[in-house]
């Protein structure tokens, strides 16, 4: 029988944020981030080599900070959970190698965590009573899907995007509107001053079933902006942002609620960077309440990349005795399932 409240260090370095967190069972003790986003913004996106170098510089500091703010010494740790994929290979290898060194020197188990499972597990951080089954609206820069979590370790994919991820579409539309990186939060800010009056195509495909497409929506936004420019018509950028945001997010929210009712579950969770979006959060909460469902939204800082979610997923794996060998390698792609 494993210790029900192990002390786990979480480490995450899949993109441009170096993160560490400490969790005791389901209780989060600390979560720290050192970001290279400001440096990356100069280049309009994440430059992999800059990310790897920044992780190398930051990883020992961010881990020390997380242990210090949790008032934990490394010797008290029971395991280290670390993102092994998906993400930028060079970036992942920094966190993974660091975690391996920690485990080796302390003689404690390593738990390799899929980044995407981390985003799903973030819902446990702010809701002590959450238990499966529930629906998860997952929307990040790499994935967009609606899932049915049937147990603490298994889920079914009920619907997903057939092309781009929602976050990717936010980032591309931000570029078209000349907004700086990162695109998502800047589109959200701009949309606050606009009305969703432009009829962009919905992200829900017309083929039936729960299938989303973001590439058509992205193209429609690009065409709208280019055609207006060619015809000498000044676009209202805030209206474009608000209309895009609505077309991108409404179908995800509506389908999440519909699926919860169809599968007879009473809770809808959200995860991934796009779940930090204020419009999505408000509308999901409103729609859930209207249907008698509970919406569980992790705090915004636990929707975007962080190590608390990796530690939370690590805890679930620990309970199952799912440990990884020290030969675990990084993976640029990890299948959703
Ligand atoms: O989960 P995440 O931080 O990293 C990945 O695992 O991909 O998600 C990043 C994505 C980016 O595409 C970013 O533009 C989007 O999440 N994002 C947002 C918001 N904050 C981050 N999209 C819409 N509104 C936001 N407030
Ligand atoms: Zn992420």
PDB file of N, CA and C in Angstrom, residues 98-174:
ATOM      1  N   UNK A  98      17.496  16.844 -15.217  1.00  0.00           N
ATOM      2  CA  UNK A  98      17.616  17.372 -13.861  1.00  0.00           C
ATOM      3  C   UNK A  98      16.855  16.474 -12.876  1.00  0.00           C
ATOM      4  N   UNK A  99      15.636  16.098 -13.261  1.00  0.00           N
ATOM      5  CA  UNK A  99      14.800  15.246 -12.387  1.00  0.00           C
ATOM      6  C   UNK A  99      15.469  13.889 -12.161  1.00  0.00           C
ATOM      7  N   UNK A 100      16.062  13.347 -13.214  1.00  0.00           N
ATOM      8  CA  UNK A 100      16.748  12.051 -13.074  1.00  0.00           C
ATOM      9  C   UNK A 100      17.892  12.155 -12.064  1.00  0.00           C
ATOM     10  N   UNK A 101      18.663  13.234 -12.182  1.00  0.00           N
ATOM     11  CA  UNK A 101      19.786  13.443 -11.262  1.00  0.00           C
ATOM     12  C   UNK A 101      19.298  13.513  -9.818  1.00  0.00           C
ATOM     13  N   UNK A 102      18.195  14.210  -9.628  1.00  0.00           N
ATOM     14  CA  UNK A 102      17.608  14.348  -8.294  1.00  0.00           C
ATOM     15  C   UNK A 102      17.213  12.977  -7.753  1.00  0.00           C
ATOM     16  N   UNK A 103      16.520  12.203  -8.592  1.00  0.00           N
ATOM     17  CA  UNK A 103      16.050  10.872  -8.164  1.00  0.00           C
ATOM     18  C   UNK A 103      17.232   9.958  -7.862  1.00  0.00           C
ATOM     19  N   UNK A 104      18.236  10.017  -8.727  1.00  0.00           N
ATOM     20  CA  UNK A 104      19.405   9.148  -8.565  1.00  0.00           C
ATOM     21  C   UNK A 104      20.120   9.460  -7.249  1.00  0.00           C
ATOM     22  N   UNK A 105      20.310  10.747  -6.991  1.00  0.00           N
ATOM     23  CA  UNK A 105      21.072  11.104  -5.789  1.00  0.00           C
ATOM     24  C   UNK A 105      20.267  10.841  -4.519  1.00  0.00           C
ATOM     25  N   UNK A 106      18.956  10.932  -4.589  1.00  0.00           N
ATOM     26  CA  UNK A 106      18.132  10.729  -3.386  1.00  0.00           C
ATOM     27  C   UNK A 106      17.589   9.304  -3.282  1.00  0.00           C
ATOM     28  N   UNK A 107      17.817   8.522  -4.341  1.00  0.00           N
ATOM     29  CA  UNK A 107      17.317   7.150  -4.410  1.00  0.00           C
ATOM     30  C   UNK A 107      15.789   7.094  -4.238  1.00  0.00           C
ATOM     31  N   UNK A 108      15.113   7.953  -4.990  1.00  0.00           N
ATOM     32  CA  UNK A 108      13.643   7.961  -4.966  1.00  0.00           C
ATOM     33  C   UNK A 108      13.132   7.770  -6.396  1.00  0.00           C
ATOM     34  N   UNK A 109      11.866   7.316  -6.553  1.00  0.00           N
ATOM     35  CA  UNK A 109      11.390   7.032  -7.910  1.00  0.00           C
ATOM     36  C   UNK A 109      11.133   8.263  -8.773  1.00  0.00           C
ATOM     37  N   UNK A 110      11.306   8.035 -10.077  1.00  0.00           N
ATOM     38  CA  UNK A 110      11.021   9.043 -11.105  1.00  0.00           C
ATOM     39  C   UNK A 110       9.644   8.720 -11.692  1.00  0.00           C
ATOM     40  N   UNK A 111       8.862   9.757 -11.921  1.00  0.00           N
ATOM     41  CA  UNK A 111       7.549   9.546 -12.555  1.00  0.00           C
ATOM     42  C   UNK A 111       7.508  10.423 -13.804  1.00  0.00           C
ATOM     43  N   UNK A 112       7.533   9.796 -14.973  1.00  0.00           N
ATOM     44  CA  UNK A 112       7.446  10.552 -16.225  1.00  0.00           C
ATOM     45  C   UNK A 112       5.984  10.883 -16.495  1.00  0.00           C
ATOM     46  N   UNK A 113       5.712  12.167 -16.714  1.00  0.00           N
ATOM     47  CA  UNK A 113       4.314  12.610 -16.876  1.00  0.00           C
ATOM     48  C   UNK A 113       4.105  13.199 -18.266  1.00  0.00           C
ATOM     49  N   UNK A 114       2.983  12.833 -18.877  1.00  0.00           N
ATOM     50  CA  UNK A 114       2.589  13.450 -20.146  1.00  0.00           C
ATOM     51  C   UNK A 114       2.039  14.841 -19.837  1.00  0.00           C
ATOM     52  N   UNK A 115       2.559  15.823 -20.546  1.00  0.00           N
ATOM     53  CA  UNK A 115       2.163  17.217 -20.327  1.00  0.00           C
ATOM     54  C   UNK A 115       0.635  17.377 -20.389  1.00  0.00           C
ATOM     55  N   UNK A 116       0.043  16.682 -21.323  1.00  0.00           N
ATOM     56  CA  UNK A 116      -1.395  16.836 -21.551  1.00  0.00           C
ATOM     57  C   UNK A 116      -2.205  16.243 -20.397  1.00  0.00           C
ATOM     58  N   UNK A 117      -1.711  15.126 -19.843  1.00  0.00           N
ATOM     59  CA  UNK A 117      -2.368  14.562 -18.653  1.00  0.00           C
ATOM     60  C   UNK A 117      -2.215  15.523 -17.472  1.00  0.00           C
ATOM     61  N   UNK A 118      -1.106  16.260 -17.473  1.00  0.00           N
ATOM     62  CA  UNK A 118      -0.922  17.275 -16.439  1.00  0.00           C
ATOM     63  C   UNK A 118      -2.007  18.347 -16.540  1.00  0.00           C
ATOM     64  N   UNK A 119      -2.264  18.812 -17.765  1.00  0.00           N
ATOM     65  CA  UNK A 119      -3.312  19.835 -17.935  1.00  0.00           C
ATOM     66  C   UNK A 119      -4.666  19.319 -17.439  1.00  0.00           C
ATOM     67  N   UNK A 120      -4.936  18.044 -17.667  1.00  0.00           N
ATOM     68  CA  UNK A 120      -6.215  17.481 -17.216  1.00  0.00           C
ATOM     69  C   UNK A 120      -6.249  17.415 -15.681  1.00  0.00           C
ATOM     70  N   UNK A 121      -5.113  17.013 -15.083  1.00  0.00           N
ATOM     71  CA  UNK A 121      -5.055  16.844 -13.622  1.00  0.00           C
ATOM     72  C   UNK A 121      -5.079  18.171 -12.871  1.00  0.00           C
ATOM     73  N   UNK A 122      -4.854  19.289 -13.576  1.00  0.00           N
ATOM     74  CA  UNK A 122      -4.857  20.604 -12.916  1.00  0.00           C
ATOM     75  C   UNK A 122      -6.173  20.860 -12.186  1.00  0.00           C
ATOM     76  N   UNK A 123      -7.250  20.259 -12.661  1.00  0.00           N
ATOM     77  CA  UNK A 123      -8.566  20.474 -12.038  1.00  0.00           C
ATOM     78  C   UNK A 123      -8.572  20.018 -10.574  1.00  0.00           C
ATOM     79  N   UNK A 124      -7.722  19.047 -10.228  1.00  0.00           N
ATOM     80  CA  UNK A 124      -7.696  18.560  -8.844  1.00  0.00           C
ATOM     81  C   UNK A 124      -7.085  19.570  -7.881  1.00  0.00           C
ATOM     82  N   UNK A 125      -6.300  20.521  -8.427  1.00  0.00           N
ATOM     83  CA  UNK A 125      -5.553  21.429  -7.564  1.00  0.00           C
ATOM     84  C   UNK A 125      -6.452  22.358  -6.749  1.00  0.00           C
ATOM     85  N   UNK A 126      -7.526  22.797  -7.363  1.00  0.00           N
ATOM     86  CA  UNK A 126      -8.375  23.771  -6.673  1.00  0.00           C
ATOM     87  C   UNK A 126      -9.715  23.186  -6.269  1.00  0.00           C
ATOM     88  N   UNK A 127      -9.850  21.870  -6.353  1.00  0.00           N
ATOM     89  CA  UNK A 127     -11.140  21.275  -5.996  1.00  0.00           C
ATOM     90  C   UNK A 127     -10.872  19.947  -5.286  1.00  0.00           C
ATOM     91  N   UNK A 128     -10.819  20.030  -3.965  1.00  0.00           N
ATOM     92  CA  UNK A 128     -10.462  18.834  -3.188  1.00  0.00           C
ATOM     93  C   UNK A 128     -11.482  17.726  -3.326  1.00  0.00           C
ATOM     94  N   UNK A 129     -12.731  18.106  -3.681  1.00  0.00           N
ATOM     95  CA  UNK A 129     -13.794  17.091  -3.720  1.00  0.00           C
ATOM     96  C   UNK A 129     -13.954  16.475  -5.105  1.00  0.00           C
ATOM     97  N   UNK A 130     -13.200  16.964  -6.088  1.00  0.00           N
ATOM     98  CA  UNK A 130     -13.396  16.459  -7.459  1.00  0.00           C
ATOM     99  C   UNK A 130     -13.062  14.971  -7.552  1.00  0.00           C
ATOM    100  N   UNK A 131     -13.995  14.219  -8.128  1.00  0.00           N
ATOM    101  CA  UNK A 131     -13.682  12.822  -8.436  1.00  0.00           C
ATOM    102  C   UNK A 131     -14.380  12.412  -9.727  1.00  0.00           C
ATOM    103  N   UNK A 132     -13.783  11.465 -10.465  1.00  0.00           N
ATOM    104  CA  UNK A 132     -14.382  11.033 -11.723  1.00  0.00           C
ATOM    105  C   UNK A 132     -15.728  10.351 -11.443  1.00  0.00           C
ATOM    106  N   UNK A 133     -16.639  10.298 -12.409  1.00  0.00           N
ATOM    107  CA  UNK A 133     -16.445  10.750 -13.790  1.00  0.00           C
ATOM    108  C   UNK A 133     -16.775  12.238 -13.968  1.00  0.00           C
ATOM    109  N   UNK A 134     -16.134  12.846 -14.933  1.00  0.00           N
ATOM    110  CA  UNK A 134     -16.423  14.231 -15.308  1.00  0.00           C
ATOM    111  C   UNK A 134     -15.946  14.456 -16.744  1.00  0.00           C
ATOM    112  N   UNK A 135     -16.437  15.541 -17.332  1.00  0.00           N
ATOM    113  CA  UNK A 135     -16.001  15.927 -18.686  1.00  0.00           C
ATOM    114  C   UNK A 135     -14.873  16.941 -18.549  1.00  0.00           C
ATOM    115  N   UNK A 136     -13.869  16.838 -19.392  1.00  0.00           N
ATOM    116  CA  UNK A 136     -12.827  17.875 -19.434  1.00  0.00           C
ATOM    117  C   UNK A 136     -12.818  18.563 -20.789  1.00  0.00           C
ATOM    118  N   UNK A 137     -12.886  19.888 -20.755  1.00  0.00           N
ATOM    119  CA  UNK A 137     -12.679  20.700 -21.960  1.00  0.00           C
ATOM    120  C   UNK A 137     -11.188  21.038 -21.956  1.00  0.00           C
ATOM    121  N   UNK A 138     -10.464  20.403 -22.861  1.00  0.00           N
ATOM    122  CA  UNK A 138      -9.014  20.565 -22.912  1.00  0.00           C
ATOM    123  C   UNK A 138      -8.651  21.429 -24.120  1.00  0.00           C
ATOM    124  N   UNK A 139      -8.019  22.554 -23.897  1.00  0.00           N
ATOM    125  CA  UNK A 139      -7.658  23.436 -25.021  1.00  0.00           C
ATOM    126  C   UNK A 139      -6.333  24.124 -24.725  1.00  0.00           C
ATOM    127  N   UNK A 140      -5.312  23.728 -25.473  1.00  0.00           N
ATOM    128  CA  UNK A 140      -3.982  24.316 -25.255  1.00  0.00           C
ATOM    129  C   UNK A 140      -3.401  24.716 -26.612  1.00  0.00           C
ATOM    130  N   UNK A 141      -2.090  24.944 -26.634  1.00  0.00           N
ATOM    131  CA  UNK A 141      -1.455  25.294 -27.904  1.00  0.00           C
ATOM    132  C   UNK A 141      -1.256  24.072 -28.794  1.00  0.00           C
ATOM    133  N   UNK A 142      -1.356  22.880 -28.211  1.00  0.00           N
ATOM    134  CA  UNK A 142      -1.108  21.659 -28.990  1.00  0.00           C
ATOM    135  C   UNK A 142      -2.304  20.733 -29.101  1.00  0.00           C
ATOM    136  N   UNK A 143      -3.283  20.871 -28.212  1.00  0.00           N
ATOM    137  CA  UNK A 143      -4.423  19.945 -28.200  1.00  0.00           C
ATOM    138  C   UNK A 143      -5.745  20.679 -28.005  1.00  0.00           C
ATOM    139  N   UNK A 144      -6.778  20.123 -28.590  1.00  0.00           N
ATOM    140  CA  UNK A 144      -8.131  20.600 -28.318  1.00  0.00           C
ATOM    141  C   UNK A 144      -9.045  19.391 -28.357  1.00  0.00           C
ATOM    142  N   UNK A 145      -9.660  19.082 -27.233  1.00  0.00           N
ATOM    143  CA  UNK A 145     -10.480  17.873 -27.164  1.00  0.00           C
ATOM    144  C   UNK A 145     -11.488  17.973 -26.020  1.00  0.00           C
ATOM    145  N   UNK A 146     -12.539  17.168 -26.142  1.00  0.00           N
ATOM    146  CA  UNK A 146     -13.477  16.992 -25.033  1.00  0.00           C
ATOM    147  C   UNK A 146     -13.331  15.551 -24.570  1.00  0.00           C
ATOM    148  N   UNK A 147     -13.094  15.375 -23.279  1.00  0.00           N
ATOM    149  CA  UNK A 147     -12.768  14.057 -22.746  1.00  0.00           C
ATOM    150  C   UNK A 147     -13.752  13.652 -21.662  1.00  0.00           C
ATOM    151  N   UNK A 148     -13.943  12.353 -21.532  1.00  0.00           N
ATOM    152  CA  UNK A 148     -14.700  11.834 -20.397  1.00  0.00           C
ATOM    153  C   UNK A 148     -13.700  11.120 -19.500  1.00  0.00           C
ATOM    154  N   UNK A 149     -13.397  11.721 -18.352  1.00  0.00           N
ATOM    155  CA  UNK A 149     -12.505  11.057 -17.382  1.00  0.00           C
ATOM    156  C   UNK A 149     -13.343  10.046 -16.635  1.00  0.00           C
ATOM    157  N   UNK A 150     -13.023   8.770 -16.823  1.00  0.00           N
ATOM    158  CA  UNK A 150     -13.832   7.704 -16.216  1.00  0.00           C
ATOM    159  C   UNK A 150     -13.271   7.272 -14.870  1.00  0.00           C
ATOM    160  N   UNK A 151     -11.975   7.467 -14.695  1.00  0.00           N
ATOM    161  CA  UNK A 151     -11.336   7.140 -13.414  1.00  0.00           C
ATOM    162  C   UNK A 151     -10.174   8.117 -13.246  1.00  0.00           C
ATOM    163  N   UNK A 152      -9.402   7.961 -12.165  1.00  0.00           N
ATOM    164  CA  UNK A 152      -8.279   8.862 -11.946  1.00  0.00           C
ATOM    165  C   UNK A 152      -7.182   8.666 -12.996  1.00  0.00           C
ATOM    166  N   UNK A 153      -7.218   7.525 -13.692  1.00  0.00           N
ATOM    167  CA  UNK A 153      -6.115   7.259 -14.628  1.00  0.00           C
ATOM    168  C   UNK A 153      -6.565   7.063 -16.075  1.00  0.00           C
ATOM    169  N   UNK A 154      -7.874   7.017 -16.326  1.00  0.00           N
ATOM    170  CA  UNK A 154      -8.281   6.740 -17.708  1.00  0.00           C
ATOM    171  C   UNK A 154      -9.342   7.721 -18.190  1.00  0.00           C
ATOM    172  N   UNK A 155      -9.263   8.044 -19.471  1.00  0.00           N
ATOM    173  CA  UNK A 155     -10.297   8.905 -20.058  1.00  0.00           C
ATOM    174  C   UNK A 155     -10.586   8.461 -21.479  1.00  0.00           C
ATOM    175  N   UNK A 156     -11.780   8.855 -21.948  1.00  0.00           N
ATOM    176  CA  UNK A 156     -12.160   8.589 -23.341  1.00  0.00           C
ATOM    177  C   UNK A 156     -12.197   9.910 -24.074  1.00  0.00           C
ATOM    178  N   UNK A 157     -11.731   9.881 -25.343  1.00  0.00           N
ATOM    179  CA  UNK A 157     -11.799  11.096 -26.160  1.00  0.00           C
ATOM    180  C   UNK A 157     -13.176  11.102 -26.828  1.00  0.00           C
ATOM    181  N   UNK A 158     -14.006  12.089 -26.491  1.00  0.00           N
ATOM    182  CA  UNK A 158     -15.361  12.147 -27.065  1.00  0.00           C
ATOM    183  C   UNK A 158     -15.402  13.029 -28.302  1.00  0.00           C
ATOM    184  N   UNK A 159     -14.452  13.917 -28.413  1.00  0.00           N
ATOM    185  CA  UNK A 159     -14.407  14.798 -29.575  1.00  0.00           C
ATOM    186  C   UNK A 159     -13.079  15.523 -29.594  1.00  0.00           C
ATOM    187  N   UNK A 160     -12.614  15.867 -30.798  1.00  0.00           N
ATOM    188  CA  UNK A 160     -11.349  16.614 -30.852  1.00  0.00           C
ATOM    189  C   UNK A 160     -11.246  17.395 -32.150  1.00  0.00           C
ATOM    190  N   UNK A 161     -10.185  18.174 -32.254  1.00  0.00           N
ATOM    191  CA  UNK A 161      -9.983  18.955 -33.463  1.00  0.00           C
ATOM    192  C   UNK A 161      -9.454  18.044 -34.577  1.00  0.00           C
ATOM    193  N   UNK A 162      -9.858  18.356 -35.797  1.00  0.00           N
ATOM    194  CA  UNK A 162      -9.365  17.558 -36.922  1.00  0.00           C
ATOM    195  C   UNK A 162      -8.117  18.209 -37.532  1.00  0.00           C
ATOM    196  N   UNK A 163      -7.796  19.413 -37.102  1.00  0.00           N
ATOM    197  CA  UNK A 163      -6.581  20.073 -37.641  1.00  0.00           C
ATOM    198  C   UNK A 163      -5.845  20.831 -36.533  1.00  0.00           C
ATOM    199  N   UNK A 164      -5.885  22.167 -36.568  1.00  0.00           N
ATOM    200  CA  UNK A 164      -5.121  22.950 -35.586  1.00  0.00           C
ATOM    201  C   UNK A 164      -5.743  22.869 -34.186  1.00  0.00           C
ATOM    202  N   UNK A 165      -4.941  23.229 -33.193  1.00  0.00           N
ATOM    203  CA  UNK A 165      -5.467  23.358 -31.831  1.00  0.00           C
ATOM    204  C   UNK A 165      -6.015  24.771 -31.652  1.00  0.00           C
ATOM    205  N   UNK A 166      -6.932  24.929 -30.681  1.00  0.00           N
ATOM    206  CA  UNK A 166      -7.554  26.239 -30.455  1.00  0.00           C
ATOM    207  C   UNK A 166      -6.493  27.302 -30.123  1.00  0.00           C
ATOM    208  N   UNK A 167      -5.527  26.941 -29.272  1.00  0.00           N
ATOM    209  CA  UNK A 167      -4.492  27.907 -28.870  1.00  0.00           C
ATOM    210  C   UNK A 167      -3.671  28.377 -30.063  1.00  0.00           C
ATOM    211  N   UNK A 168      -3.399  27.436 -30.964  1.00  0.00           N
ATOM    212  CA  UNK A 168      -2.650  27.753 -32.180  1.00  0.00           C
ATOM    213  C   UNK A 168      -3.413  28.803 -32.999  1.00  0.00           C
ATOM    214  N   UNK A 169      -4.739  28.626 -33.088  1.00  0.00           N
ATOM    215  CA  UNK A 169      -5.564  29.567 -33.847  1.00  0.00           C
ATOM    216  C   UNK A 169      -5.533  30.945 -33.189  1.00  0.00           C
ATOM    217  N   UNK A 170      -5.588  30.982 -31.847  1.00  0.00           N
ATOM    218  CA  UNK A 170      -5.487  32.265 -31.138  1.00  0.00           C
ATOM    219  C   UNK A 170      -4.165  32.943 -31.491  1.00  0.00           C
ATOM    220  N   UNK A 171      -3.087  32.156 -31.488  1.00  0.00           N
ATOM    221  CA  UNK A 171      -1.766  32.729 -31.756  1.00  0.00           C
ATOM    222  C   UNK A 171      -1.657  33.245 -33.189  1.00  0.00           C
ATOM    223  N   UNK A 172      -2.230  32.475 -34.141  1.00  0.00           N
ATOM    224  CA  UNK A 172      -2.143  32.902 -35.545  1.00  0.00           C
ATOM    225  C   UNK A 172      -2.998  34.140 -35.788  1.00  0.00           C
ATOM    226  N   UNK A 173      -4.176  34.175 -35.223  1.00  0.00           N
ATOM    227  CA  UNK A 173      -5.043  35.355 -35.411  1.00  0.00           C
ATOM    228  C   UNK A 173      -4.415  36.576 -34.764  1.00  0.00           C
ATOM    229  N   UNK A 174      -3.732  36.374 -33.633  1.00  0.00           N
ATOM    230  CA  UNK A 174      -3.055  37.500 -32.978  1.00  0.00           C
ATOM    231  C   UNK A 174      -2.019  38.086 -33.923  1.00  0.00           C
TER     232      UNK A 174
END
